[in-house]
Every structure is written in structure tokens, then in C-alpha cells.
XYZ file of N, CA and C in Angstrom:
291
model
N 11.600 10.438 -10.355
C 10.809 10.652 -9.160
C 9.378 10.195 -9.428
N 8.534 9.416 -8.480
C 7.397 8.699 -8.323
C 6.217 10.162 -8.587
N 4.902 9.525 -8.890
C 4.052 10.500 -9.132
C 3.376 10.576 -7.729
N 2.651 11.770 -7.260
C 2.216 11.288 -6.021
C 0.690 10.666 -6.077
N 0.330 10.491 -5.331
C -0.809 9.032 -5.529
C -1.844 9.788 -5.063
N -2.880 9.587 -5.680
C -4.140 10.471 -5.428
C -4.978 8.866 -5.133
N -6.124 9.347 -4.472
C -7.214 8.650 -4.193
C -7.497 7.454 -5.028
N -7.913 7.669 -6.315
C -8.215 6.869 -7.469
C -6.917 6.378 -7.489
N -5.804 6.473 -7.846
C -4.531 5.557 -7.497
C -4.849 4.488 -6.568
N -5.076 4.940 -5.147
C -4.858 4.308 -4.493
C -6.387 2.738 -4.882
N -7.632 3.625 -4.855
C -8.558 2.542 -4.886
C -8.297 1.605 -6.123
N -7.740 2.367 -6.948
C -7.321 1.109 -8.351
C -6.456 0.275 -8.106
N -5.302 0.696 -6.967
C -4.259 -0.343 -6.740
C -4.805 -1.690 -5.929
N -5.794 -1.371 -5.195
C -6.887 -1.988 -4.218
C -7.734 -3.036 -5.255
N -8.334 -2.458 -6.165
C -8.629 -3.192 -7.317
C -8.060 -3.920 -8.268
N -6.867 -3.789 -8.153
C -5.926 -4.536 -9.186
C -5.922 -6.171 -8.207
N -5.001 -5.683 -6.716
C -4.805 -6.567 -6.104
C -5.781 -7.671 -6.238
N -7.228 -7.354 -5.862
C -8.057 -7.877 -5.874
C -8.600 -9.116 -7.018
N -8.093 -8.548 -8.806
C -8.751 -8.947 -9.744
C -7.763 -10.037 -10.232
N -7.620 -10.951 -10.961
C -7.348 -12.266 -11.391
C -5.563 -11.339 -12.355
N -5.462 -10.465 -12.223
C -4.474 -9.584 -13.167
C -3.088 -10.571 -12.904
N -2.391 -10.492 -13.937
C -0.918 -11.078 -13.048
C -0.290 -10.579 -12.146
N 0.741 -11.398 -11.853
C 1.531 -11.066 -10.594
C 2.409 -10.464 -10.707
N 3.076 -10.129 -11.724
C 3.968 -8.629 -12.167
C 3.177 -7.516 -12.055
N 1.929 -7.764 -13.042
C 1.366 -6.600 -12.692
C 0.802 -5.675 -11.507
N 0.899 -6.736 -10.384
C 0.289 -6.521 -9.058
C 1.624 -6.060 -8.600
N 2.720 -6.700 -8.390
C 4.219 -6.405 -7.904
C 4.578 -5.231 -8.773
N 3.868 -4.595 -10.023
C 4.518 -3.332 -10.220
C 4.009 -2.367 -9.820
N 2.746 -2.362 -9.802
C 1.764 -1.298 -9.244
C 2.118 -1.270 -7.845
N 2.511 -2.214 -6.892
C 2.485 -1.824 -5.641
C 4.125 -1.477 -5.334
N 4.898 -1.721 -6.196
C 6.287 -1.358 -6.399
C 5.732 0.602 -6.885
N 5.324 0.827 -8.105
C 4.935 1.964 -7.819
C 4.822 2.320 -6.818
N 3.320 2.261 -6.371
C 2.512 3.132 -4.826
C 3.779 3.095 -3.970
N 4.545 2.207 -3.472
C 5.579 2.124 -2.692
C 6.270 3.848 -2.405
N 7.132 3.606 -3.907
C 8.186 4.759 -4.300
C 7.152 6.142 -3.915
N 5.724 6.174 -4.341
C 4.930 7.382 -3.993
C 5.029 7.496 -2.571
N 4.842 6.467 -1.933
C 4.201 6.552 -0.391
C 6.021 7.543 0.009
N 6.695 6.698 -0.354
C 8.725 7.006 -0.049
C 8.798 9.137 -0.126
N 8.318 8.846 -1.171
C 8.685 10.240 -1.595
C 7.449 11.460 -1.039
N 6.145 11.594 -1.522
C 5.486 12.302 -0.931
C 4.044 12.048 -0.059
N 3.743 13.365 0.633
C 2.775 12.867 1.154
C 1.216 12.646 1.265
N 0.583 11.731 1.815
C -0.551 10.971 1.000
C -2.157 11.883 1.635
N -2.825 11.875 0.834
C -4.224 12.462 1.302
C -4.875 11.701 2.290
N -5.568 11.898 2.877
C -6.000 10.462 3.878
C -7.047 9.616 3.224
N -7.879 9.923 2.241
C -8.530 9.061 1.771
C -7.478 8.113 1.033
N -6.576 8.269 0.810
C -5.544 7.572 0.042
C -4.826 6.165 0.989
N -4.862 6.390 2.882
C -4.853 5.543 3.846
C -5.194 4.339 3.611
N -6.696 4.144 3.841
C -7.273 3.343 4.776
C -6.876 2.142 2.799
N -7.533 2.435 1.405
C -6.866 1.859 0.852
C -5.501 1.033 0.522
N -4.458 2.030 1.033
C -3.126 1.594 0.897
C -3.032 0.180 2.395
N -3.662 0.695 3.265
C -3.418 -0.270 3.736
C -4.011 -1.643 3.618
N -5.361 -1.688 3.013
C -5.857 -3.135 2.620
C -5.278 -3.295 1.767
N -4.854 -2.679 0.821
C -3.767 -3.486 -0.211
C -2.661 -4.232 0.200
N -1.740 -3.580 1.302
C -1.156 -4.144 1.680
C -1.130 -5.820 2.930
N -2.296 -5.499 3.340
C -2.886 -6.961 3.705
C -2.827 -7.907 2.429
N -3.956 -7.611 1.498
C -4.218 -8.319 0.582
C -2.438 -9.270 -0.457
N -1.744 -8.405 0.070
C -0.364 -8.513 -1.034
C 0.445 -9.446 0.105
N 0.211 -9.458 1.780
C 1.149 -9.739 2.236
C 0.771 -11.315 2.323
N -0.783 -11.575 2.660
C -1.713 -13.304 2.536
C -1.523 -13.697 1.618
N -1.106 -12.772 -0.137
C -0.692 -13.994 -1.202
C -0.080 -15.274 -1.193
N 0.122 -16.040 -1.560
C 0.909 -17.211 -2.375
C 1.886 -17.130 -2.770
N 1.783 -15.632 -3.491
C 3.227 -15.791 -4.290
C 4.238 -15.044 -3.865
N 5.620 -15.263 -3.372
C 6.465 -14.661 -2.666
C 7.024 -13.098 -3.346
N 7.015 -12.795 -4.417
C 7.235 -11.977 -4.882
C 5.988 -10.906 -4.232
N 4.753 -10.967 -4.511
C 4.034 -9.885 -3.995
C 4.199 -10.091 -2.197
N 4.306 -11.384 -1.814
C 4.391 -10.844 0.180
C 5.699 -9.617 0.014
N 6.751 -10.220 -0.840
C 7.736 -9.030 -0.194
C 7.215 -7.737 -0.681
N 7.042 -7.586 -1.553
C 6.324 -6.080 -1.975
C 5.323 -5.700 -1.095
N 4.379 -6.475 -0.597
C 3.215 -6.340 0.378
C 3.987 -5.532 1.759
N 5.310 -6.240 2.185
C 5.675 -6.031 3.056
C 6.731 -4.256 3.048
N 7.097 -4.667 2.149
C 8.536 -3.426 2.062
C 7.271 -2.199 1.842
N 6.269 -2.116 1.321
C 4.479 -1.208 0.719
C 4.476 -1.096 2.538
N 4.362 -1.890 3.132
C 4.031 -1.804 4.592
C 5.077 -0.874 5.141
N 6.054 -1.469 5.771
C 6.925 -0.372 5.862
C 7.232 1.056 5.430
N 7.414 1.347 4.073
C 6.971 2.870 4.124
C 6.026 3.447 4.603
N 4.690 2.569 4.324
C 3.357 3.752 4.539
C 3.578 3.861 6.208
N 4.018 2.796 7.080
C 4.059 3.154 8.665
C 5.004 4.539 8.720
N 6.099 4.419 8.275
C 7.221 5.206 7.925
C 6.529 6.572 7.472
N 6.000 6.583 6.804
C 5.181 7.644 6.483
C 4.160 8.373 6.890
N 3.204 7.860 7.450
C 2.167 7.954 8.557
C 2.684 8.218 10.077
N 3.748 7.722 10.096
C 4.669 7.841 11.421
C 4.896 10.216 11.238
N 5.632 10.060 10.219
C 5.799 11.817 10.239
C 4.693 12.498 9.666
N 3.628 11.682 8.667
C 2.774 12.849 8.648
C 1.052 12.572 9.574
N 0.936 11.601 9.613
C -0.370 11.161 10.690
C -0.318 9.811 11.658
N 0.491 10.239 12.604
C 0.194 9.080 13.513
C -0.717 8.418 13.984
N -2.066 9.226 13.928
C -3.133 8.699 14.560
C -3.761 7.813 13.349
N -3.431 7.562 12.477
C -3.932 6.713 11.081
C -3.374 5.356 11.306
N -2.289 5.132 12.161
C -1.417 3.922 12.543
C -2.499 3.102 13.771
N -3.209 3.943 14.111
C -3.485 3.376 15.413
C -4.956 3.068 14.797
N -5.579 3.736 13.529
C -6.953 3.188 12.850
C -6.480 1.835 12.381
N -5.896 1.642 11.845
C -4.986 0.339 10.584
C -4.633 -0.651 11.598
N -4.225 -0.409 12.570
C -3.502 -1.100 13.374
C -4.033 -2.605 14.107
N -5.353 -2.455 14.289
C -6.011 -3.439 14.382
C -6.321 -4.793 13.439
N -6.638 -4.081 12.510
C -7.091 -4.551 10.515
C -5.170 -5.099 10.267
N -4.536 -4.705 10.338
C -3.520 -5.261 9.684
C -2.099 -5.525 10.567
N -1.957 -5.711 11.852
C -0.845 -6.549 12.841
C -1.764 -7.200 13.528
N -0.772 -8.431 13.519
C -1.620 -9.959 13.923
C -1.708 -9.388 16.113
């Protein structure tokens, strides 16, 4: 079972994406956060991060992180859907075309 993702999780995963790191390493960390987002539920400062990450993962290059970017997408809606809907409708602008 996934650890649940605290704040600093989330802004480091934000930071990883961001930094020159490889692309496993980016596809595992957000393969992590994923399984967290799946299983429990997230603080809200933990939000507005998870979701620029998931922008940032889905505009890559490399097909391995869009799908992770994407399937990362899907839970957190999935998730935000039962525990804060109104967080869908902040994000919502920033990240559907």
C-alpha cells in the first residue's frame, strides 16, 4: 500500500518534473503519487501541485511520462470528484484544453 502524500511530496514531485532528472525517474515518482492519489485522501495544499505536475508530464516528449501524466490525471479527478469537487472547477481552466 502507497504512502499518503503530504505537501512536500507533492511540491518535490513538481520539482522533479521540472529538473533535467531522468525519465524513469520522473515516470516513477509520478507512478508513485498516482497509487497515493488511488488509495488515500489528499490535503489541499497537496492539489493545486499535483495538478501542474500533471500538465507538465502530459506536454513531455517522451511517451512514457504523457501516459503517466495522463493515468496521474485521471485519479486525482477521480479523487477530487469524492473528496473536493470544487478543486476540479479551480484546475479546470489551467489544465483542459
Amino acid at each position: 500500500m502507497g504512502e499518503k502524500l503530504t505537501d512536500a511530496g507533492a511540491l518535490a514531485l513538481l520539482t522533479l518534473l521540472r529538473s533535467d532528472s531522468s525519465i524513469d525517474s520522473k515516470v516513477a515518482s509520478l507512478t508513485h503519487a498516482k497509487s497515493s492519489i488511488k488509495q488515500h485522501n489528499l490535503p489541499d495544499a497537496c492539489v493545486p501541485p499535483l495538478f501542474e505536475s500533471a500538465r507538465l508530464a502530459m506536454t513531455s516528449q517522451h511517451t512514457a511520462l504523457v501516459n503517466a501524466g495522463f493515468t496521474t490525471l485521471n485519479h486525482l479527478l477521480t479523487r477530487m470528484t469524492r473528496q473536493e469537487p470544487r478543486a476540479i472547477v479551480r484546475e479546470a481552466k489551467a489544465t483542459l484544453p
